[in-house]
XYZ file of C-alpha atoms in Angstrom:
723
model
C -59.870 -10.786 89.427
C -61.451 -14.254 88.342
C -63.486 -12.367 85.921
C -61.081 -10.585 84.383
C -58.488 -13.816 83.755
C -60.818 -15.294 82.582
C -61.723 -12.552 79.940
C -58.249 -12.656 79.132
C -58.304 -16.356 78.226
C -61.283 -15.985 76.303
C -59.318 -13.264 73.911
C -56.452 -16.078 73.297
C -58.790 -18.737 72.113
C -61.245 -16.533 69.819
C -58.477 -15.039 68.487
C -56.837 -18.685 67.591
C -60.171 -19.591 66.907
C -60.560 -17.212 63.957
C -56.757 -17.741 62.911
C -57.754 -21.127 61.643
C -61.004 -21.833 60.823
C -61.569 -20.045 57.776
C -59.107 -22.541 55.745
C -59.332 -21.753 51.847
C -59.478 -23.293 48.969
C -55.678 -21.280 48.065
C -54.781 -23.624 51.284
C -51.368 -25.412 49.485
C -49.895 -21.823 50.691
C -49.319 -22.414 54.924
C -46.980 -24.785 57.172
C -50.008 -26.567 59.677
C -49.952 -27.993 62.901
C -50.440 -32.016 62.619
C -52.481 -32.256 65.381
C -55.433 -30.293 63.698
C -55.411 -31.340 59.869
C -58.808 -33.303 61.399
C -60.525 -29.939 61.705
C -59.346 -27.750 59.001
C -57.029 -29.289 56.555
C -57.666 -32.655 55.890
C -60.766 -32.612 53.911
C -58.920 -30.270 51.008
C -56.069 -32.187 50.997
C -58.054 -35.082 50.639
C -60.122 -32.635 47.113
C -56.196 -32.551 45.753
C -55.694 -36.012 45.834
C -54.324 -37.524 49.109
C -56.326 -40.651 50.056
C -55.119 -41.369 53.684
C -56.077 -39.782 56.872
C -56.053 -37.315 59.678
C -55.015 -40.021 61.679
C -52.356 -41.983 59.885
C -50.766 -37.948 59.651
C -50.416 -37.609 63.508
C -51.989 -39.149 65.947
C -51.204 -40.697 69.466
C -52.802 -44.334 69.211
C -51.365 -45.545 66.612
C -48.487 -45.431 64.485
C -47.860 -41.922 61.721
C -45.718 -41.233 59.910
C -45.116 -38.398 63.018
C -42.783 -41.801 64.161
C -40.869 -41.566 60.602
C -40.288 -37.930 61.197
C -37.090 -36.916 62.919
C -35.381 -33.470 63.737
C -32.083 -34.574 61.609
C -28.506 -32.825 64.246
C -30.550 -28.934 65.013
C -31.382 -27.799 62.603
C -32.602 -30.118 59.497
C -35.183 -32.978 58.623
C -34.786 -36.937 58.352
C -37.330 -39.841 57.900
C -36.488 -44.019 58.346
C -37.185 -45.801 54.974
C -36.566 -49.109 56.606
C -37.662 -51.482 59.948
C -33.922 -51.455 60.722
C -34.146 -47.567 61.816
C -32.099 -46.705 58.185
C -32.599 -42.457 57.569
C -32.604 -40.907 54.504
C -31.928 -36.795 54.941
C -29.807 -34.635 52.368
C -26.479 -34.879 52.067
C -26.018 -31.635 53.361
C -27.438 -31.543 56.469
C -25.425 -35.371 56.704
C -22.497 -32.214 55.575
C -20.190 -32.000 58.700
C -20.530 -36.159 59.550
C -19.366 -36.457 56.511
C -16.626 -33.947 56.317
C -15.558 -35.214 60.165
C -14.826 -38.942 58.744
C -12.832 -37.390 55.739
C -8.985 -36.893 54.755
C -6.384 -36.695 52.258
C -5.728 -40.103 52.962
C -9.856 -40.836 53.515
C -11.527 -38.628 50.985
C -15.128 -39.137 51.483
C -15.847 -35.653 50.323
C -14.690 -36.402 46.987
C -14.717 -40.301 46.410
C -17.975 -40.589 48.758
C -18.215 -43.438 51.467
C -20.330 -46.411 51.326
C -20.961 -48.937 54.306
C -21.281 -52.222 53.254
C -22.354 -53.865 56.468
C -22.916 -52.727 59.474
C -19.946 -53.014 61.095
C -18.476 -50.355 58.556
C -20.806 -47.719 59.833
C -19.265 -44.589 61.022
C -20.079 -43.259 64.817
C -20.417 -39.849 64.711
C -20.302 -37.787 68.779
C -22.473 -34.919 68.902
C -25.039 -36.119 66.172
C -28.597 -37.009 67.828
C -32.911 -37.109 66.056
C -35.674 -36.356 67.730
C -38.453 -38.244 67.242
C -42.028 -36.684 68.466
C -43.989 -39.166 70.694
C -46.906 -36.575 70.735
C -48.196 -32.229 70.859
C -50.657 -30.390 72.856
C -52.705 -26.914 72.992
C -51.887 -25.877 76.447
C -52.249 -22.194 75.903
C -55.176 -22.508 78.698
C -52.081 -23.306 81.556
C -49.082 -21.315 79.856
C -51.604 -18.376 80.516
C -53.111 -19.311 84.277
C -53.233 -16.130 86.730
C -52.359 -14.173 84.351
C -54.602 -10.576 83.719
C -54.565 -7.962 81.506
C -53.879 -5.042 84.648
C -50.323 -6.584 85.070
C -47.412 -4.715 83.914
C -45.855 -6.849 80.642
C -42.545 -7.614 83.576
C -45.274 -9.400 85.862
C -46.660 -11.525 82.882
C -43.406 -12.727 81.731
C -42.931 -14.141 84.675
C -46.135 -15.210 85.854
C -45.547 -17.383 82.245
C -42.278 -18.282 82.109
C -42.959 -19.912 85.647
C -46.091 -21.622 83.949
C -43.993 -22.984 81.289
C -41.078 -24.612 83.419
C -43.759 -26.254 85.660
C -45.427 -27.297 82.372
C -43.067 -28.168 81.695
C -41.367 -30.366 84.686
C -44.376 -32.080 85.089
C -45.094 -33.463 81.609
C -42.299 -35.565 81.622
C -41.062 -36.736 85.363
C -40.436 -40.227 85.893
C -39.693 -40.780 82.017
C -36.797 -40.379 79.765
C -38.823 -38.286 77.750
C -37.783 -34.364 76.754
C -40.352 -31.405 77.025
C -40.180 -28.512 74.856
C -42.496 -25.409 74.816
C -43.011 -23.192 72.033
C -45.032 -19.893 71.465
C -47.128 -19.739 68.038
C -49.254 -16.437 66.631
C -45.644 -14.217 68.503
C -47.147 -15.815 71.991
C -50.589 -15.816 71.784
C -50.943 -19.131 71.983
C -48.144 -21.923 72.921
C -48.184 -26.086 72.081
C -46.197 -29.172 74.488
C -43.733 -30.411 72.452
C -42.421 -34.751 74.506
C -39.475 -35.603 72.256
C -36.915 -38.873 71.968
C -34.000 -38.049 71.316
C -31.474 -41.699 69.762
C -27.562 -40.830 70.126
C -25.850 -42.985 68.497
C -26.372 -42.293 64.439
C -23.927 -43.870 62.338
C -23.187 -42.637 58.625
C -23.875 -45.741 55.939
C -23.753 -44.005 52.956
C -22.539 -40.662 51.493
C -22.233 -39.770 47.445
C -19.196 -38.650 45.984
C -19.211 -34.620 46.484
C -19.489 -34.125 43.051
C -22.863 -36.197 42.968
C -24.420 -34.573 46.646
C -22.696 -31.180 45.722
C -23.431 -31.416 41.837
C -23.303 -27.546 40.728
C -22.291 -26.245 43.757
C -22.560 -22.919 45.314
C -23.575 -22.262 41.226
C -26.248 -23.798 41.543
C -27.017 -23.585 44.764
C -31.165 -22.397 45.235
C -31.948 -22.268 41.639
C -33.833 -23.934 38.827
C -33.063 -26.676 37.064
C -31.719 -28.311 39.786
C -29.204 -31.824 38.965
C -28.470 -32.375 42.547
C -27.973 -35.654 44.288
C -29.001 -34.291 47.947
C -28.845 -37.326 50.079
C -27.121 -38.682 52.499
C -27.709 -42.026 55.133
C -27.559 -42.913 58.616
C -28.617 -45.311 60.630
C -29.842 -45.081 64.338
C -29.155 -47.668 67.246
C -30.618 -48.016 70.507
C -30.443 -50.405 73.344
C -31.795 -54.648 73.046
C -35.145 -52.644 74.590
C -34.995 -49.720 71.754
C -34.742 -47.096 74.085
C -31.899 -44.203 73.300
C -28.578 -45.415 74.371
C -24.747 -43.177 74.054
C -22.595 -45.135 70.990
C -21.690 -48.675 71.722
C -20.708 -51.339 69.807
C -23.762 -53.214 72.047
C -25.934 -51.218 70.535
C -28.938 -52.626 67.828
C -30.342 -50.886 65.349
C -33.649 -49.454 66.133
C -37.261 -50.729 65.562
C -39.283 -47.723 64.449
C -43.036 -47.498 65.577
C -43.496 -46.727 60.982
C -40.923 -45.775 58.004
C -42.205 -44.808 54.707
C -42.628 -46.794 52.313
C -40.646 -45.961 48.954
C -43.093 -45.523 45.576
C -40.929 -45.853 42.229
C -44.013 -44.089 40.932
C -43.157 -41.289 40.424
C -44.735 -37.530 39.739
C -46.416 -35.519 36.673
C -47.894 -32.732 37.003
C -49.776 -31.633 39.349
C -49.838 -34.807 41.077
C -50.955 -34.274 45.631
C -47.647 -33.539 47.427
C -47.677 -33.104 50.778
C -43.751 -32.275 52.939
C -43.349 -33.304 56.622
C -41.035 -31.740 58.390
C -39.063 -28.858 60.514
C -39.402 -25.296 58.980
C -36.723 -23.792 61.039
C -38.112 -19.744 60.711
C -40.665 -17.338 58.625
C -41.724 -14.395 59.236
C -45.445 -14.109 57.390
C -47.048 -11.281 59.609
C -44.005 -9.141 59.909
C -44.812 -5.351 58.757
C -43.404 -3.059 56.309
C -40.307 -1.480 58.208
C -39.804 -4.390 58.519
C -39.081 -5.298 55.137
C -37.546 -2.288 54.318
C -34.429 -2.752 57.243
C -34.062 -6.391 55.796
C -33.793 -4.911 52.125
C -32.163 -1.723 52.203
C -29.698 -1.389 54.817
C -28.997 -4.873 56.600
C -28.875 -7.098 53.688
C -27.275 -5.355 51.604
C -24.261 -4.814 54.236
C -24.180 -8.918 54.790
C -24.182 -9.291 51.382
C -20.984 -7.685 50.920
C -19.460 -8.676 53.706
C -19.887 -12.967 53.156
C -19.023 -13.089 49.500
C -15.536 -10.964 50.364
C -15.328 -14.076 52.642
C -16.155 -16.674 50.458
C -13.645 -14.313 48.330
C -10.808 -15.290 50.738
C -12.228 -19.196 51.001
C -12.089 -19.283 47.015
C -8.737 -18.343 46.890
C -7.594 -21.881 49.119
C -9.544 -24.675 47.347
C -7.274 -25.439 45.027
C -4.593 -26.815 48.058
C -7.296 -30.265 47.815
C -6.572 -30.140 52.085
C -7.676 -26.658 52.589
C -10.312 -27.718 50.516
C -11.737 -30.567 52.654
C -10.681 -27.958 55.605
C -13.527 -25.006 55.128
C -16.663 -27.378 53.391
C -18.593 -27.190 55.799
C -17.885 -23.658 56.552
C -17.852 -22.618 52.864
C -21.530 -24.072 52.032
C -22.307 -21.791 55.715
C -21.679 -18.714 54.880
C -22.148 -19.278 51.248
C -26.091 -21.230 51.671
C -27.429 -17.890 53.560
C -25.458 -14.957 50.971
C -27.282 -16.109 48.316
C -30.253 -16.354 50.058
C -30.457 -12.694 50.710
C -29.031 -11.900 47.341
C -32.926 -13.943 45.985
C -34.587 -13.180 48.942
C -33.962 -9.402 48.500
C -34.696 -9.682 44.703
C -38.119 -11.468 44.941
C -38.836 -8.973 47.854
C -38.832 -6.317 45.081
C -40.202 -8.195 42.394
C -43.305 -8.573 44.454
C -43.782 -4.762 45.289
C -43.646 -6.220 48.419
C -43.428 -2.502 50.559
C -45.846 -1.172 48.933
C -48.213 -3.799 49.209
C -47.094 -4.067 52.890
C -48.197 -0.464 52.812
C -51.590 0.162 51.276
C -52.598 -3.085 53.593
C -51.374 -1.282 56.818
C -53.587 1.831 55.794
C -56.570 0.031 55.708
C -55.432 -1.444 58.922
C -54.817 1.699 60.608
C -58.000 3.262 59.284
C -59.785 0.014 61.334
C -57.752 0.547 64.492
C -57.875 4.322 64.892
C -61.125 2.905 66.638
C -59.367 0.439 68.762
C -57.673 2.415 70.941
C -55.527 -1.453 71.922
C -54.479 -1.205 68.872
C -54.080 2.584 67.419
C -50.552 3.613 67.861
C -49.307 -0.072 66.712
C -48.019 1.404 63.528
C -46.376 4.387 64.665
C -44.725 2.542 67.847
C -43.300 0.086 64.607
C -42.035 3.058 63.060
C -40.198 4.932 65.958
C -38.845 0.984 67.032
C -37.446 0.211 63.573
C -35.852 3.637 63.147
C -33.537 2.376 66.288
C -33.355 -1.135 65.509
C -31.942 -1.332 62.465
C -28.811 0.571 63.433
C -28.287 -2.039 66.277
C -28.907 -5.330 63.728
C -26.631 -4.207 61.928
C -23.918 -3.462 64.659
C -25.367 -6.994 66.321
C -24.787 -8.036 62.853
C -21.463 -7.227 62.139
C -19.454 -7.900 65.527
C -21.503 -11.777 65.146
C -19.935 -12.441 62.168
C -16.446 -11.918 62.833
C -16.795 -13.914 65.984
C -18.576 -16.406 65.116
C -20.084 -16.959 61.750
C -16.936 -18.439 60.283
C -15.213 -14.873 60.614
C -11.269 -14.559 62.909
C -10.609 -17.836 63.799
C -7.723 -17.209 66.262
C -9.644 -14.946 68.209
C -12.117 -17.513 68.407
C -9.724 -20.141 69.567
C -8.370 -17.784 72.298
C -12.107 -18.604 74.129
C -11.680 -22.082 73.730
C -10.319 -21.215 77.425
C -13.457 -20.332 78.877
C -14.302 -23.022 80.969
C -10.505 -23.813 82.327
C -10.170 -20.411 82.811
C -13.714 -20.519 84.688
C -12.381 -23.666 86.885
C -8.602 -22.814 87.909
C -9.724 -19.238 89.213
C -12.303 -21.028 91.477
C -11.754 -20.118 95.854
C -11.172 -23.658 95.690
C -9.827 -25.676 92.996
C -10.998 -29.029 92.200
C -8.323 -31.032 90.971
C -10.703 -33.834 89.261
C -13.180 -31.149 87.323
C -9.685 -29.135 86.200
C -8.546 -32.653 84.927
C -12.018 -32.835 82.809
C -12.070 -30.454 81.135
C -8.822 -30.100 80.454
C -8.930 -33.519 78.761
C -12.732 -31.817 77.061
C -10.653 -29.062 75.753
C -7.816 -30.712 73.873
C -10.453 -32.202 72.233
C -12.186 -28.938 71.516
C -8.646 -27.550 70.206
C -8.007 -31.198 68.477
C -10.638 -30.629 66.031
C -10.939 -26.438 65.530
C -6.803 -27.637 64.079
C -8.501 -29.866 61.946
C -10.023 -28.243 60.037
C -7.733 -24.848 60.141
C -5.576 -23.041 57.950
C -3.714 -20.349 59.326
C -2.680 -18.272 56.051
C -6.954 -18.329 55.521
C -7.427 -17.068 58.645
C -4.592 -14.174 58.707
C -5.975 -12.739 55.292
C -9.939 -13.598 56.555
C -8.781 -11.413 59.895
C -7.415 -8.781 57.768
C -10.680 -8.549 55.726
C -12.866 -8.409 58.261
C -11.292 -5.764 61.070
C -10.752 -2.988 57.423
C -14.929 -3.343 56.689
C -15.177 -3.330 59.725
C -13.608 -0.320 60.519
C -15.207 1.562 57.164
C -17.876 0.971 57.893
C -18.959 1.069 62.012
C -19.408 4.630 63.447
C -16.352 5.990 65.497
C -18.557 5.084 68.444
C -18.592 1.277 67.711
C -14.921 0.942 67.185
C -13.456 -1.634 70.019
C -10.387 -0.541 71.400
C -8.284 -3.187 69.534
C -8.493 0.447 66.637
C -6.506 2.538 69.026
C -3.332 0.018 69.057
C -3.557 -0.270 65.678
C -3.058 3.484 65.062
C -0.686 4.133 68.053
C 1.879 1.265 67.526
C 1.075 0.240 63.870
C 0.774 3.514 62.712
C -3.484 2.101 61.343
C -2.112 -0.056 58.669
C -3.842 -3.634 59.739
C -2.195 -5.636 57.524
C 0.696 -4.893 60.326
C -1.177 -5.673 62.941
C -2.559 -9.314 62.269
C 0.695 -9.972 61.354
C 2.502 -9.966 63.969
C -0.661 -11.184 65.782
C -0.534 -14.823 63.560
C 3.016 -14.174 64.833
C 3.063 -13.707 68.191
C -0.233 -15.561 69.246
C 0.485 -19.147 70.727
C -3.358 -19.593 69.859
C -2.349 -20.345 65.394
C 0.265 -22.774 66.458
C -1.503 -26.711 67.883
C 1.575 -27.830 69.675
C 2.384 -24.723 72.329
C -2.060 -24.803 73.084
C -2.407 -28.181 73.628
C 0.863 -27.703 75.707
C -0.775 -25.016 77.117
C -3.621 -26.416 77.793
C -2.076 -29.504 79.657
C 0.179 -27.734 81.810
C -3.006 -24.673 82.657
C -3.774 -23.903 85.857
C -3.356 -19.888 87.349
C 0.171 -19.380 86.301
C -0.977 -19.576 82.983
C -3.354 -16.896 82.861
C -1.087 -14.474 82.018
C 0.159 -16.622 79.140
C -3.522 -15.639 77.855
C -3.946 -12.676 78.513
C -1.432 -10.862 77.502
C -2.303 -13.363 73.887
C -2.687 -10.686 71.446
C -5.167 -13.542 69.988
C -7.230 -13.401 73.167
C -6.792 -9.165 72.640
C -8.653 -8.611 70.017
C -11.075 -11.179 70.867
C -11.327 -9.674 74.038
C -12.079 -5.864 72.653
C -14.309 -6.428 70.201
C -16.003 -8.925 72.433
C -15.712 -5.775 76.083
C -17.389 -3.453 72.742
C -20.251 -5.990 71.936
C -21.590 -6.734 75.022
C -21.416 -3.224 76.784
C -22.854 -0.815 73.799
C -24.372 -3.944 71.676
C -25.890 -6.897 72.857
C -28.628 -5.110 75.720
C -29.363 -2.317 73.291
C -30.064 -5.174 70.967
C -32.540 -7.739 72.802
C -34.024 -4.717 74.768
C -35.582 -3.230 71.509
C -36.174 -6.631 70.177
C -38.232 -7.782 72.594
C -40.266 -4.584 72.901
C -40.655 -5.677 69.255
C -41.507 -8.964 69.973
C -43.904 -6.977 71.914
C -45.775 -4.931 69.797
C -46.323 -8.153 67.597
C -47.938 -10.021 70.013
C -50.724 -7.759 69.878
C -49.731 -7.194 66.117
C -50.753 -10.235 65.176
C -53.407 -10.425 67.225
C -54.898 -7.564 65.728
C -54.497 -8.203 62.449
C -56.700 -11.346 63.534
C -59.572 -9.660 65.052
C -59.862 -6.965 61.847
C -59.104 -9.944 59.299
C -61.895 -12.297 60.680
C -62.147 -14.344 57.378
C -58.281 -13.868 56.403
C -56.067 -18.069 56.294
C -54.108 -17.389 59.032
C -51.401 -19.880 59.364
C -48.381 -19.284 62.296
C -45.242 -18.616 61.219
C -42.313 -21.661 61.713
C -40.507 -22.146 64.503
C -38.579 -25.714 63.998
C -42.589 -27.398 65.203
C -42.971 -30.462 62.973
C -45.678 -29.347 60.372
C -47.317 -29.814 56.663
C -47.761 -28.439 54.124
C -49.201 -29.590 51.089
C -49.406 -28.775 47.135
C -48.476 -30.391 44.213
C -45.906 -30.829 41.302
C -46.152 -27.435 39.261
C -43.758 -25.491 36.660
C -43.272 -22.417 36.006
C -42.495 -19.163 34.521
C -40.382 -17.629 36.161
C -39.833 -14.593 34.182
C -41.652 -13.604 30.943
C -40.819 -15.732 27.788
C -38.603 -17.950 29.697
C -41.004 -22.023 31.332
C -39.739 -24.181 33.620
C -40.361 -28.291 33.244
C -41.859 -29.659 36.558
C -38.407 -32.456 36.883
C -35.178 -32.698 35.942
C -33.311 -36.034 34.253
C -29.652 -37.338 33.800
C -28.750 -36.231 30.643
C -29.559 -32.339 32.341
C -25.857 -33.935 34.710
C -24.509 -35.617 31.812
C -24.747 -31.723 29.826
C -23.613 -29.359 32.797
C -20.727 -31.739 32.763
C -17.051 -29.401 32.957
C -13.934 -30.982 34.167
C -12.437 -27.573 34.553
C -15.555 -25.880 36.531
C -15.324 -28.555 39.666
C -18.648 -27.431 40.633
C -19.240 -29.089 37.345
C -17.407 -32.064 37.421
C -19.445 -35.569 37.130
C -17.865 -39.268 38.242
C -16.862 -41.429 35.541
C -18.799 -44.140 36.895
C -21.806 -41.412 36.766
C -20.482 -41.695 32.895
C -20.446 -45.245 32.292
C -23.586 -46.050 33.338
C -25.349 -43.251 31.642
C -23.058 -44.246 28.611
C -24.407 -47.954 28.722
C -27.357 -46.697 29.529
C -27.179 -49.110 32.658
C -30.052 -47.487 34.642
C -32.591 -50.632 35.791
C -35.742 -50.418 36.977
C -35.160 -46.034 37.702
C -35.555 -45.873 33.571
C -38.381 -43.840 32.674
C -38.637 -42.497 28.931
C -34.522 -43.916 28.649
C -33.442 -41.454 31.765
C -33.112 -41.522 35.420
C -35.013 -38.484 36.512
C -33.568 -36.511 38.813
C -34.945 -33.318 40.840
C -38.860 -32.095 40.479
C -40.432 -28.908 41.793
C -43.797 -28.998 43.793
C -45.948 -25.693 45.610
C -45.484 -26.943 48.921
C -44.592 -24.048 51.336
C -40.835 -24.632 52.847
C -37.708 -22.446 54.795
C -35.105 -23.785 55.842
C -35.353 -26.738 58.787
C -37.532 -28.632 55.914
C -34.151 -29.444 54.441
C -33.994 -33.796 54.415
C -37.780 -34.113 54.606
C -40.752 -36.593 53.151
C -42.119 -36.088 50.110
C -44.676 -37.928 49.673
C -47.022 -38.759 47.256
C -51.316 -39.401 48.110
C -50.710 -42.996 49.493
C -48.072 -41.605 51.952
C -45.433 -42.912 50.231
C -42.101 -41.169 49.315
C -41.448 -39.421 46.156
C -39.029 -38.130 47.887
C -36.362 -35.323 49.860
C -36.906 -32.419 50.140
C -34.121 -30.462 50.387
C -34.547 -26.426 48.100
C -36.603 -23.542 47.179
C -36.563 -22.399 43.926
C -34.612 -18.567 43.533
C -37.600 -16.975 42.332
C -39.031 -17.893 45.277
C -37.136 -17.588 48.364
C -38.479 -14.607 50.353
C -41.739 -16.681 50.587
C -40.274 -16.991 54.099
C -42.266 -13.344 53.903
C -44.159 -13.555 51.353
C -45.467 -16.933 49.202
C -45.928 -16.594 45.913
C -48.285 -18.796 44.535
C -47.116 -18.116 40.593
C -43.340 -18.457 41.290
C -42.739 -19.999 44.933
C -41.070 -23.750 44.374
C -39.933 -26.034 46.638
C -37.191 -28.685 45.047
C -36.515 -32.124 45.937
C -34.807 -35.244 44.941
C -36.813 -37.463 42.902
C -36.427 -41.327 45.273
C -36.056 -43.305 41.996
C -32.551 -41.020 41.929
C -31.733 -41.895 45.122
C -32.237 -45.381 44.874
C -30.817 -46.045 40.979
C -27.401 -44.059 42.498
C -27.739 -46.569 45.663
C -28.041 -49.760 44.300
C -25.875 -48.727 40.255
C -23.549 -46.493 41.346
C -21.890 -47.453 44.782
C -23.292 -51.136 44.480
C -25.023 -50.516 47.875
C -27.961 -52.603 46.624
C -28.623 -54.796 50.166
C -29.521 -51.749 51.838
C -32.853 -51.217 48.659
C -33.129 -55.232 50.251
C -34.505 -53.777 53.764
C -36.931 -50.740 52.000
C -40.702 -51.428 51.262
C -40.463 -50.363 48.141
C -43.769 -50.247 46.001
C -43.339 -50.945 41.745
């Protein structure tokens, strides 16, 4: 047995060596592991214009760039730009925080917000930033005790136990948090030690007419003129350690912050993006791309488009526009990306190229018993998985992703219901949950508009019935047929008239009085019954089947990944993004999106003025910005009589890289990454050197807005600005 375990680990180590040892000249593609730069990337980076060392990027022995980069919230990146904890990220990353402080009386979305001193900075409940302290390859420890003669269940259990032990031991006796993530589909594992700060305050944000200029129309598009940034400050206790919000806390003193460059960029300048890319699928088979482009995403595009149409109907009401601003952005973001992704994959003939590659792979695999059935296994699994992925997404879109809000609102009582139904009721625990639930309902109703939700609910129920097979329709449709003669509109009218969850005062009163006696009120409520009907169908007929198929695919993915590494020993492999810290490097580049069209690598303030249109909400330029333009009041941020706004480069990025620092060869901040060009959004599955471009906000435009537009020049005094 011991020999078998050793051989198993040797194979894992060999596969990883093959994956990373042959970094080629075209390494502009890829999201690279920072602790491996010295061995596999730094030489090429320096040839391209990077003047620092791998230790300057990642080190546990000295202050380095990793100490100035954070996970912002739960899905973005941010970076430190002063020695007083000042942090910059994207406007769209700080959007929920900005919205939470906004009201009709204090409309920070429309007017912007700028704290003119520390006392005016706004605290944000539930907002946190995460610093990486160290990372380590723990593959051998994770696979300790695992052998090839074990069943998959036995292997999984052993690996799970090992992971729990490694994490517990790694942070024992510290305030740090441990995270352990798989790479190369589970063929390798890394341990991450993190430090989390929870007192993060809003310092500044431009009006949405700057921070979201171009809105959904320009999202994912180039040329771009969006001032997509917001400023926050991290606070710590007197010992610089993490602490909950307190007026006694002081600005955090970082180990490292980025110097800010006024030097600008030009074609072919070196660029490095350092952040937390969320998820990519570089090594999936052709069956996966077929499923995405032909079955699942076209349906989701249609569904999300209808959601957006409904929200757009209500945007003329300023209060509703504020309430649904973040929801609108969330729905739209993926909707537009999916459209571009399908377009890009088709343009690149991605399916045909994958099939050609798979034909060659199969010829090789035929002489390897372990791998010869991989593609046939994929074919069988995807035939079934495609159906369940669509079913899964429809249910999630209805219940959880800005779907029927009134039904979801009924679930906010779940924890309280569970507590009052215990044999020995703890009154103190009940009261605590009541207080928490009241807060949740206050937050819910702050951003809720019943007429919009009513229209949304009706649309979703009609669409669900039209698109789903009869055996996957929840029993609420029997009620609609029996009691309302199939009229969904009449049913939805009844739900909103009779449900307690459409009335804030009634809901809060219910929570305050809640005990077992109130269970009947909830169980008879039509909104609760709607949720329960859809959720029960989802739980009983979709959830377990979907995840069972997904787990089977994960096992094949792991095997296929190791097979590809053996099949193409000289190919450059980099791990898919998994929201861990990565380096992506490239150059400032223009591009040709289609025949006869050439896009420059930069945009300027001139383009903002050209797009100005008071009749279109997304293109309304603030008067103050127009005055600065007319007076040519650009200060030291002027270049050739204008102000640079955005630029494009060849860095390989994805969701999660939003807010990432973009640095030059000297490690100075030249921009803040915020998007990709629409022509290249398929780079999550297929990267195109000709079309894939990341879009960054030029840091000179940021400084211009802080100084000249906002009049908050005191913030620049904190920064190390390199002329």
